[in-house]
XYZ file of C-alpha atoms in Angstrom:
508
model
C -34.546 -43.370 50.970
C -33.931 -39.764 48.532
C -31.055 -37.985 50.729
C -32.218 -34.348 51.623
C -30.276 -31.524 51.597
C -31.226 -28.160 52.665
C -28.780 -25.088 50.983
C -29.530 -21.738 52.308
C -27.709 -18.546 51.518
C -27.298 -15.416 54.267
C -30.104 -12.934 54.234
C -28.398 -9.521 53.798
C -29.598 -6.290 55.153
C -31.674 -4.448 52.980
C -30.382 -0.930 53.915
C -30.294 -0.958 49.775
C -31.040 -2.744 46.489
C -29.246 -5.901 45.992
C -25.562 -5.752 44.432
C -23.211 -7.634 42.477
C -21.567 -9.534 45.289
C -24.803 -11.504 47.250
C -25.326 -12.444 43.270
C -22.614 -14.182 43.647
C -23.587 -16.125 46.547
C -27.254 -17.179 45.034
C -25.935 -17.929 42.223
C -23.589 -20.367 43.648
C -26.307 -21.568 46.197
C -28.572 -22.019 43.135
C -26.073 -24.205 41.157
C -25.486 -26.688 44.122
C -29.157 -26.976 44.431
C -29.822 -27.391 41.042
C -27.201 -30.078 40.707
C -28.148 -32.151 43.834
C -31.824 -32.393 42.609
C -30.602 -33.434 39.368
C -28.515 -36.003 40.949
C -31.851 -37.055 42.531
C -31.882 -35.581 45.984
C -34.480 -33.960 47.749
C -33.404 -29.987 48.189
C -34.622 -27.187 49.684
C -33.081 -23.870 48.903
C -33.608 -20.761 51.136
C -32.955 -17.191 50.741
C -34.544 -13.782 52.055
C -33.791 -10.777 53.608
C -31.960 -9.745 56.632
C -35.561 -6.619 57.934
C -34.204 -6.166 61.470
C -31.363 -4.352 61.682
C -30.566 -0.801 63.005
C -28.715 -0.127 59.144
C -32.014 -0.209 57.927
C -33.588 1.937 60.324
C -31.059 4.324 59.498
C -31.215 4.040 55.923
C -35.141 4.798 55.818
C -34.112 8.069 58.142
C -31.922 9.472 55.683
C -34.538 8.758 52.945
C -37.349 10.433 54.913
C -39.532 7.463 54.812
C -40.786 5.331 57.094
C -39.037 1.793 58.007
C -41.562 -0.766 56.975
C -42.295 0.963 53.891
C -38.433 0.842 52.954
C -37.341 -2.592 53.974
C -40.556 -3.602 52.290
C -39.179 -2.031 48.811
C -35.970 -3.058 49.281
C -36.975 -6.482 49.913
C -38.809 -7.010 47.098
C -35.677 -6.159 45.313
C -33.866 -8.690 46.454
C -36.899 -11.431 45.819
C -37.259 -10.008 42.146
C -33.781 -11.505 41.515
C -35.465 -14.838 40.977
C -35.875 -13.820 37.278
C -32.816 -12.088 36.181
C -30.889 -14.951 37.848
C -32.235 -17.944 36.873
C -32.747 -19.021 40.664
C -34.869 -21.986 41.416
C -35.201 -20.903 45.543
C -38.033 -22.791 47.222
C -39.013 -20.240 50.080
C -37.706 -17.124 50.557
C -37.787 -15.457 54.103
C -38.544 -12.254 55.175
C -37.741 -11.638 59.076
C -39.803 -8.457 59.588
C -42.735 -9.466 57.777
C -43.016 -13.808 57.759
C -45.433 -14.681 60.802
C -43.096 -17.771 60.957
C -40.265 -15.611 62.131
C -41.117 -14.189 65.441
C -42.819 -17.211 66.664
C -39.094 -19.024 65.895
C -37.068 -16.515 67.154
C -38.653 -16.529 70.791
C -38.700 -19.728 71.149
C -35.226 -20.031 70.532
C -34.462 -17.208 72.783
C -36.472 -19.557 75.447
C -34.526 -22.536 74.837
C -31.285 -20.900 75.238
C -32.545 -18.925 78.544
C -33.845 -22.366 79.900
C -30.394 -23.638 79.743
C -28.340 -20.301 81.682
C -27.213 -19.236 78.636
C -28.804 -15.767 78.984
C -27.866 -13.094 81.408
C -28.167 -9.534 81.667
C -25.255 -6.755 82.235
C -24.158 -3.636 81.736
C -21.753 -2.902 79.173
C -19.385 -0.398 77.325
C -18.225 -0.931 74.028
C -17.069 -0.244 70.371
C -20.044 -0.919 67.602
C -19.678 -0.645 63.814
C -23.366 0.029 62.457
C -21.742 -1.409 59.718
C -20.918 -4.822 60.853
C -23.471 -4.413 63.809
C -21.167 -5.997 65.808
C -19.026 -5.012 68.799
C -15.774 -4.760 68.501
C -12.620 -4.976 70.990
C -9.896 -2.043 69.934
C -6.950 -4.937 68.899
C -9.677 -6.256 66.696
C -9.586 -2.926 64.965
C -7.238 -1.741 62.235
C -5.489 1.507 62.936
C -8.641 1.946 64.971
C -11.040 1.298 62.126
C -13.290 -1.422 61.490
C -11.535 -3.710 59.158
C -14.611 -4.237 57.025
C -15.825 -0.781 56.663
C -12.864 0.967 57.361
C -15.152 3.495 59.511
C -14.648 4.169 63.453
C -16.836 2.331 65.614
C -19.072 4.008 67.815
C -18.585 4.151 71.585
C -21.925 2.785 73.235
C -22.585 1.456 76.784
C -26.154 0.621 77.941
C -27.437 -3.067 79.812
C -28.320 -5.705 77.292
C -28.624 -9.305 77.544
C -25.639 -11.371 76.697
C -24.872 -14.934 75.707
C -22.577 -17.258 77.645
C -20.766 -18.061 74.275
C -17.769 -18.986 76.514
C -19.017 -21.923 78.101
C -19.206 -23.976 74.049
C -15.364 -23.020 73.095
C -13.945 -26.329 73.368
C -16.940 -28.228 71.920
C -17.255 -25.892 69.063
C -13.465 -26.567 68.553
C -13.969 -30.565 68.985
C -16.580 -30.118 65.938
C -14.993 -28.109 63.858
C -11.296 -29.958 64.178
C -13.062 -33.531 63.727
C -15.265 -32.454 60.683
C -18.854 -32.589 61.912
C -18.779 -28.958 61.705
C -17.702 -28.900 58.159
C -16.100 -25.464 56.649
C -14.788 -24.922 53.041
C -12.168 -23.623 52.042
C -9.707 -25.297 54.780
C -8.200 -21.565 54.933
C -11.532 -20.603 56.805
C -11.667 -23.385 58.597
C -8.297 -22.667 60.219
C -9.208 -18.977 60.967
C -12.541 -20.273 62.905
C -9.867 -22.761 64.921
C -7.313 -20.074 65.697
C -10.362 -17.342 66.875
C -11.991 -19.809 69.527
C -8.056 -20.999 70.575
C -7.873 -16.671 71.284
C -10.779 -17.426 73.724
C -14.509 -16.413 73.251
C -15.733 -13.611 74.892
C -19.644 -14.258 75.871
C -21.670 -11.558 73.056
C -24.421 -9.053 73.726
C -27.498 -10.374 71.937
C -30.378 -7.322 73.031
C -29.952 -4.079 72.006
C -32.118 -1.221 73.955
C -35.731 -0.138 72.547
C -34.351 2.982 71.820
C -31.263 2.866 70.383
C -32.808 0.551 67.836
C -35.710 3.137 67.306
C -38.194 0.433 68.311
C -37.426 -1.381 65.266
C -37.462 -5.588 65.926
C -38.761 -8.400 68.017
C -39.052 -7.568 71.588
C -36.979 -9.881 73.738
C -39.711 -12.535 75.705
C -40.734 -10.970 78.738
C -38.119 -7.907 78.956
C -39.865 -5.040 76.272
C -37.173 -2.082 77.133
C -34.890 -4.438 75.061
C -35.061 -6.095 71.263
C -33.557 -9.066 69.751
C -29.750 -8.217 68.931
C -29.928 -8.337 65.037
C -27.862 -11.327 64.443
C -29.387 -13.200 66.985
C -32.692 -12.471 65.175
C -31.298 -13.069 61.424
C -29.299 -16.686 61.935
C -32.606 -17.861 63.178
C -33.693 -17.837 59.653
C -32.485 -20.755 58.984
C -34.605 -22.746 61.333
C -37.835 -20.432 61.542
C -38.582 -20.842 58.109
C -38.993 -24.056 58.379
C -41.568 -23.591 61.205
C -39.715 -23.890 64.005
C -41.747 -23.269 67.131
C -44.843 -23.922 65.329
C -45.290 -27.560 65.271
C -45.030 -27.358 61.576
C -43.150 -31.137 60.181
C -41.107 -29.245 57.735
C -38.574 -28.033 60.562
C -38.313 -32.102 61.390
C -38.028 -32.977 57.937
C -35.588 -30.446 56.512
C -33.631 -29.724 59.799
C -33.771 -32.507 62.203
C -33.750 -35.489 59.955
C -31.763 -33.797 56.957
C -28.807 -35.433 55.837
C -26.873 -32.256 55.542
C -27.668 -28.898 56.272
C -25.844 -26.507 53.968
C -24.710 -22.446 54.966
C -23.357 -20.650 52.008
C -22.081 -17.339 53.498
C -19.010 -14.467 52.905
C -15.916 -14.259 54.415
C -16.973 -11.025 56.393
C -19.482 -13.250 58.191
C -17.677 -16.018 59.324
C -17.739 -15.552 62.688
C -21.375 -15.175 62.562
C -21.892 -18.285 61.167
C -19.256 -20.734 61.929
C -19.280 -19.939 65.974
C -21.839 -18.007 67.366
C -24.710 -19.975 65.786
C -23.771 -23.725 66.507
C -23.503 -22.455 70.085
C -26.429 -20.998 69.870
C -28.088 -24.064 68.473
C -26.217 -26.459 70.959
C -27.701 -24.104 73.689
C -31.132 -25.021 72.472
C -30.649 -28.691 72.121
C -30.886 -28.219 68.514
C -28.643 -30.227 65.733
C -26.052 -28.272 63.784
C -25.382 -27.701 60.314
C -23.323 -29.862 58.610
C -21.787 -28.051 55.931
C -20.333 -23.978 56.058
C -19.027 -23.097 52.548
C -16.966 -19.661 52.660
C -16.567 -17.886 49.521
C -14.398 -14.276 49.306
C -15.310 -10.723 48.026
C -16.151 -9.052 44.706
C -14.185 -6.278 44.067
C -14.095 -3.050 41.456
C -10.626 -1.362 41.323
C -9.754 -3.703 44.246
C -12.677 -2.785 46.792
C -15.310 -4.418 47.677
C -18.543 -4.487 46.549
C -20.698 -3.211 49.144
C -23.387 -1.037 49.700
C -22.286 0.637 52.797
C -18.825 1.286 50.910
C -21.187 2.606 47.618
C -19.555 0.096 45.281
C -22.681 -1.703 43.939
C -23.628 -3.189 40.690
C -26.696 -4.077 40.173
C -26.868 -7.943 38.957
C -30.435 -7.458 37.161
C -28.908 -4.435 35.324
C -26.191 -6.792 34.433
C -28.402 -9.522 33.329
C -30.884 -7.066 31.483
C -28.008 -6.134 29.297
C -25.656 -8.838 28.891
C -28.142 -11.834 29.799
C -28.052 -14.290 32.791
C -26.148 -17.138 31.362
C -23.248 -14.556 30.854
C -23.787 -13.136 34.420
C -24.076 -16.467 35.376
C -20.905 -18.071 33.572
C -19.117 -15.024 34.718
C -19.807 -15.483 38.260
C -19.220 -19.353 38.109
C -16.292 -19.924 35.696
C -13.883 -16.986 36.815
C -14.608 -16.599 40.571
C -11.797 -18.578 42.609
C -12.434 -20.901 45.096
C -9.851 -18.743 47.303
C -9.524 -15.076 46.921
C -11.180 -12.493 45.599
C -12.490 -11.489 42.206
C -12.168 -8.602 40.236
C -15.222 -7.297 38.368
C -15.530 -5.305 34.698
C -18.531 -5.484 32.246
C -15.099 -6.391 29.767
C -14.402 -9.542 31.976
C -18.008 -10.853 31.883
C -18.228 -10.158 27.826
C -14.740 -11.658 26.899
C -15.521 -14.439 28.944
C -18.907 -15.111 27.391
C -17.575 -14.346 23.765
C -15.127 -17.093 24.286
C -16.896 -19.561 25.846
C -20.136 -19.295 24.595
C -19.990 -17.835 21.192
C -16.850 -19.337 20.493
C -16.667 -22.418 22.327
C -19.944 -24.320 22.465
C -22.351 -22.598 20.840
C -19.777 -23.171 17.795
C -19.722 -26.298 18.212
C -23.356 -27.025 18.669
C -23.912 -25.019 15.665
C -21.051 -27.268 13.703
C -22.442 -31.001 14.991
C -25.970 -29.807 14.081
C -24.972 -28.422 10.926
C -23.233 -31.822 9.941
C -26.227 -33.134 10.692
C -28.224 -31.424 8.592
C -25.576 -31.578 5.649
C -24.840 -35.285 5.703
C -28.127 -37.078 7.172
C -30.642 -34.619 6.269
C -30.846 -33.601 9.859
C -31.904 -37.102 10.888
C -29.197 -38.373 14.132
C -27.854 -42.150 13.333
C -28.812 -44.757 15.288
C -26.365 -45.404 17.711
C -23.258 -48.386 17.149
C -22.854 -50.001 20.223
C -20.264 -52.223 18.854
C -18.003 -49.235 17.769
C -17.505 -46.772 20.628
C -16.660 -43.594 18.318
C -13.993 -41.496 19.371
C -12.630 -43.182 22.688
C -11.187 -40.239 24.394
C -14.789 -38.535 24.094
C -16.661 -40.894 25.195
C -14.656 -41.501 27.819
C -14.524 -37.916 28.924
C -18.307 -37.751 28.836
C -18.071 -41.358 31.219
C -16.103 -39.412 33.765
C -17.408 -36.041 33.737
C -20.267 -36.545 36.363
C -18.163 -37.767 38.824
C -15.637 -35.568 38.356
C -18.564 -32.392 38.673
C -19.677 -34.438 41.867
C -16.347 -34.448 43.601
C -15.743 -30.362 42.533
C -19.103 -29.006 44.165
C -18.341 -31.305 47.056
C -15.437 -29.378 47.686
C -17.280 -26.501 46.884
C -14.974 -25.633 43.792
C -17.239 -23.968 40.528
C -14.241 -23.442 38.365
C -13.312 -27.151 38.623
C -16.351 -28.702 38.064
C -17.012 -26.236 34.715
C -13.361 -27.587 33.872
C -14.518 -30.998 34.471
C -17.596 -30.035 31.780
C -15.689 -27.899 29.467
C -13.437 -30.936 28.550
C -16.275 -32.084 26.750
C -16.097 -29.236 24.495
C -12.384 -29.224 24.185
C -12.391 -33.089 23.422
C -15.377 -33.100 20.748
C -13.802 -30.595 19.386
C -10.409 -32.151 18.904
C -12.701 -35.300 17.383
C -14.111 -33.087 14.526
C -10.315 -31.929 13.755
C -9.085 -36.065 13.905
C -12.184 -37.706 12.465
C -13.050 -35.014 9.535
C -16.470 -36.108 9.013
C -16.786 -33.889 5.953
C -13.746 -36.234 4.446
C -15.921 -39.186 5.478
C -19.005 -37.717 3.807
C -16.936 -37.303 0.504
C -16.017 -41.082 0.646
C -19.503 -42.232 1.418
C -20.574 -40.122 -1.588
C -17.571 -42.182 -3.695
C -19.198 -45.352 -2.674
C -17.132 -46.108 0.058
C -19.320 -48.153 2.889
C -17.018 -48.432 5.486
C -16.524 -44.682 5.376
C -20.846 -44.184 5.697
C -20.787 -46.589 8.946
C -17.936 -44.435 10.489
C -19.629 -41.075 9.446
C -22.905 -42.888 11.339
C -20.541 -42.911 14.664
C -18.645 -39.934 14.328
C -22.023 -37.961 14.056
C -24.113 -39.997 16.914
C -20.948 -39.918 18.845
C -20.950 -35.949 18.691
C -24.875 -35.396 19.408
C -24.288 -37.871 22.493
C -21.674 -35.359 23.778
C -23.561 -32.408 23.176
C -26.352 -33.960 25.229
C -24.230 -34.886 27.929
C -22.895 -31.178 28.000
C -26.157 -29.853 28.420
C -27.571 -31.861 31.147
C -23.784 -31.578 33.060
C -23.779 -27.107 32.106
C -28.007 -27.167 33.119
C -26.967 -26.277 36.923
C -24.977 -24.005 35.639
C -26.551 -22.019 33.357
C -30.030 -23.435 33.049
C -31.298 -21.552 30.381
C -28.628 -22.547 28.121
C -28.643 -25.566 28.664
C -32.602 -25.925 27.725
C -31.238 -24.657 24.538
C -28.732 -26.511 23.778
C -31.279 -29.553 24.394
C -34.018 -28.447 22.428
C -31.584 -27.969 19.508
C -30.384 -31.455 19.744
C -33.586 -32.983 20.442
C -35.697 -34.425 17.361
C -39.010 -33.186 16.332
C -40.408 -35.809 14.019
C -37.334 -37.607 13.457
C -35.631 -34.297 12.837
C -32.824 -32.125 14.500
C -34.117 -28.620 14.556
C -32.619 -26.254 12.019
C -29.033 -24.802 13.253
C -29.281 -21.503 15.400
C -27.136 -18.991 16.986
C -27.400 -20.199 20.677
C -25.643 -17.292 21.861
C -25.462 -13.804 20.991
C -22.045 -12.232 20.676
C -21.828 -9.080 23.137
C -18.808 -6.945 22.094
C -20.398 -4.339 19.560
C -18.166 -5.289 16.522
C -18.964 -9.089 16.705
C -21.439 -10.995 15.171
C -24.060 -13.807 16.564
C -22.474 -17.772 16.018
């Protein structure tokens, strides 16, 4: 049987349009999914937008419009990134809007209730609007939210609350023994070390009127709503059609083989401990898989809206193109730590690899091609392998992107790829073909048959480049393909694959 894997990314608030850094994670989310379906899984890739939250009802306040109207723009901002961003998503969620949503959320809230989970009490506390999150003061930095560097709000009202104490030790158990997998082991260890601190049971209502009416009533109590997070990591399972009857919850979340969360470091907590107890609460299976990546950054600070950092990624792709944007976000962002951003960065990178690097050497093999076979590829030699090192860096590259994106590590599997590049490369310098052509024109046989390999050998690489680079950059990689795929018996014509972006350089 095909293994299925369902990726999802976070839904983020749409208080504003979409910036730079939740590129970052669909992008990222897009690549795994695009690679796993290649690699002949079944995938399902999720995204949407985070409609409930009081940030939003604030936002639409200050812009003298009213809330549905605002999320509803804003939201379609974030879906419109499906074009600028290459992204292949397969449903996108929108939790003030989807009729699947509230129907999900309330019978989660049911599950968890039938099991004493839920309980009402008064309570006093520090909330960053920000964050929407509560906050205890040693949790604060010089009495600051950490994130937002803004004071939290004193607020005290009854709400319902979550026995989130009652799962520490079995959301430890999971997490220590791997069936609650997170990536990098770094996060991993700061999930660990908060539930060893001791969980504190969370509010998860917030009143009717401090959240302006704006959200899904909690079952049976209407003075209250749905505490925003509560309401938003339900995504993952009301899209599917939980608390419908619908089979695609069974299929995708019951019966998947691994259930994938792509989510920030700002989020963790979210993610990593208050939803598996949440879904243990409700009976409900886990995911298998949370992979943590870390911040953005101009001049050092994070991109964020609330902090008025943003980028906008469709701006970016408009002028520089998505397989820059795209390379950019994949080749230079670490595994661990965060990234710096400049429009310099993203060109240099793209000059040089693209430009430079393998649409060069597309442009070369082609060329040769062209020039020595009148743009006809050999037939392959089976008996003579070519150039051993390259073939045998295009034998292990799959594997070794296969064991990178299982470790959720971008940079290493494009340096798994890009050694493809390097090595055919280094085989054009060693074998010389145009030497070999000037021998085969002197009559020299044995110099024709090793032209033959040294050419099919190259085309073979290229095509192994672009189907390895496809989940990468997709549209690239469709051209790289269709320039090294015959049409009646002949290699298209050499073309620039890739513009060059700095102003004083020149298409190659």
């Amino acid at each position: 049987m095909t293994a299925r894997r369902y990726i999802t990314t976070t839904i983020p608030y749409v208080n504003a349009r979409p910036h730079l850094g939740f590129a970052l994670e669909l992008v990222q989310a897009d690549t795994l999914a695009r690679h796993h379906r290649q690699r002949g899984e079944q995938v399902r890739l999720l995204s949407g937008t985070d409609d409930n939250s009081l940030k939003n009802v604030l936002a639409a306040e200050t812009a003298g419009v009213d809330v549905q109207s605002f999320v509803d723009r804003n939201a379609d901002a974030f879906a419109a990134l499906r074009g600028p961003l290459a992204l292949s998503f397969d449903d996108f969620i929108r939790t003030s809007s989807d009729p699947r949503h509230r129907v999900g959320v309330e019978r989660l809230w049911r599950q968890c209730e039938a099991s004493g989970d839920l309980y009402r009490k008064e309570y006093e506390g520090l909330y960053c609007v920000g964050c929407e999150q509560f906050y205890t003061p040693d949790e604060l930095v010089e009495g600051r939210c950490g994130e937002h560097g803004t004071e939290p709000q004193l607020v005290a009202e009854e709400n319902w609350f979550f026995r989130l104490s009652r799962y520490a030790d079995r959301l430890h158990r999971l997490i220590s023994n791997g069936d609650l997998r997170i990536e990098p082991a770094a996060r991993r260890n700061e999930v660990l070390a908060l539930i060893e601190r001791g969980l504190h049971d969370f509010s998860v209502s917030r009143s009717h009127s401090r959240a302006r009416g704006w959200g899904i009533p909690v079952p049976d109590d209407p003075s209250q709503v749905v505490y925003v997070w509560w309401d938003a990591l339900g995504n993952y399972v009301t899209s599917l059609g939980y608390g419908t009857g619908d089979s695609t919850y069974d299929q995708w979340w019951e019966t998947s083989e691994r259930r994938v969360h792509l989510v920030g470091k700002g989020v963790v907590r979210f993610h990593a401990v208050y939803w598996p107890a949440m879904l243990l609460s409700a009976g409900l299976p886990l995911p298998t898989d949370i992979l943590v990546h870390d911040y953005l950054t101009v001049d050092g600070r994070k991109i964020s809206k609330s902090a008025g950092t943003t980028i906008d990624p469709a701006a970016l792709a408009a002028t520089y193109g998505t397989d820059a944007l795209r390379w950019w976000l994949l080749r230079d962002v670490p595994r661990v730590g965060d990234a710096d951003f400049t429009p310099d960065r993203l060109t240099t990178r793209a000059d040089a690899d693209f430009a430079g690097g393998l649409g060069n050497l597309v442009h070369r093999i082609v060329t040769m091609v062209h020039r020595f076979r009148g743009g006809i590829v050999p037939a392959s030699a089976p008996a003579d392998p070519g150039e051993p090192a390259l073939v045998d860096v295009c034998r292990k590259a799959p594997g070794l992107v296969d064991a990178a994106l299982a470790d959720f590590d971008f940079r290493r599997a494009i340096h798994a790829v890009w050694e493809i590049v390097e090595e055919a490369n280094r085989s054009i310098d060693a074998t010389r073909p145009w030497e070999l052509a000037r021998e085969e024109r002197r009559g020299n046989g044995e110099a024709a048959k090793q032209l033959d390999v040294v050419l099919v050998t190259l085309v073979t690489a290229c095509r192994v480049l672009a189907d390895e680079l496809r989940p990468f950059i997709p549209d690239a990689a469709t051209r790289i393909t269709g320039q090294l795929t015959p049409a009646e018996g002949l290699l298209p014509a050499a073309q620039p694959l890739f513009p060059r972006l700095h102003e004083d350089a020149q298409p190659a």
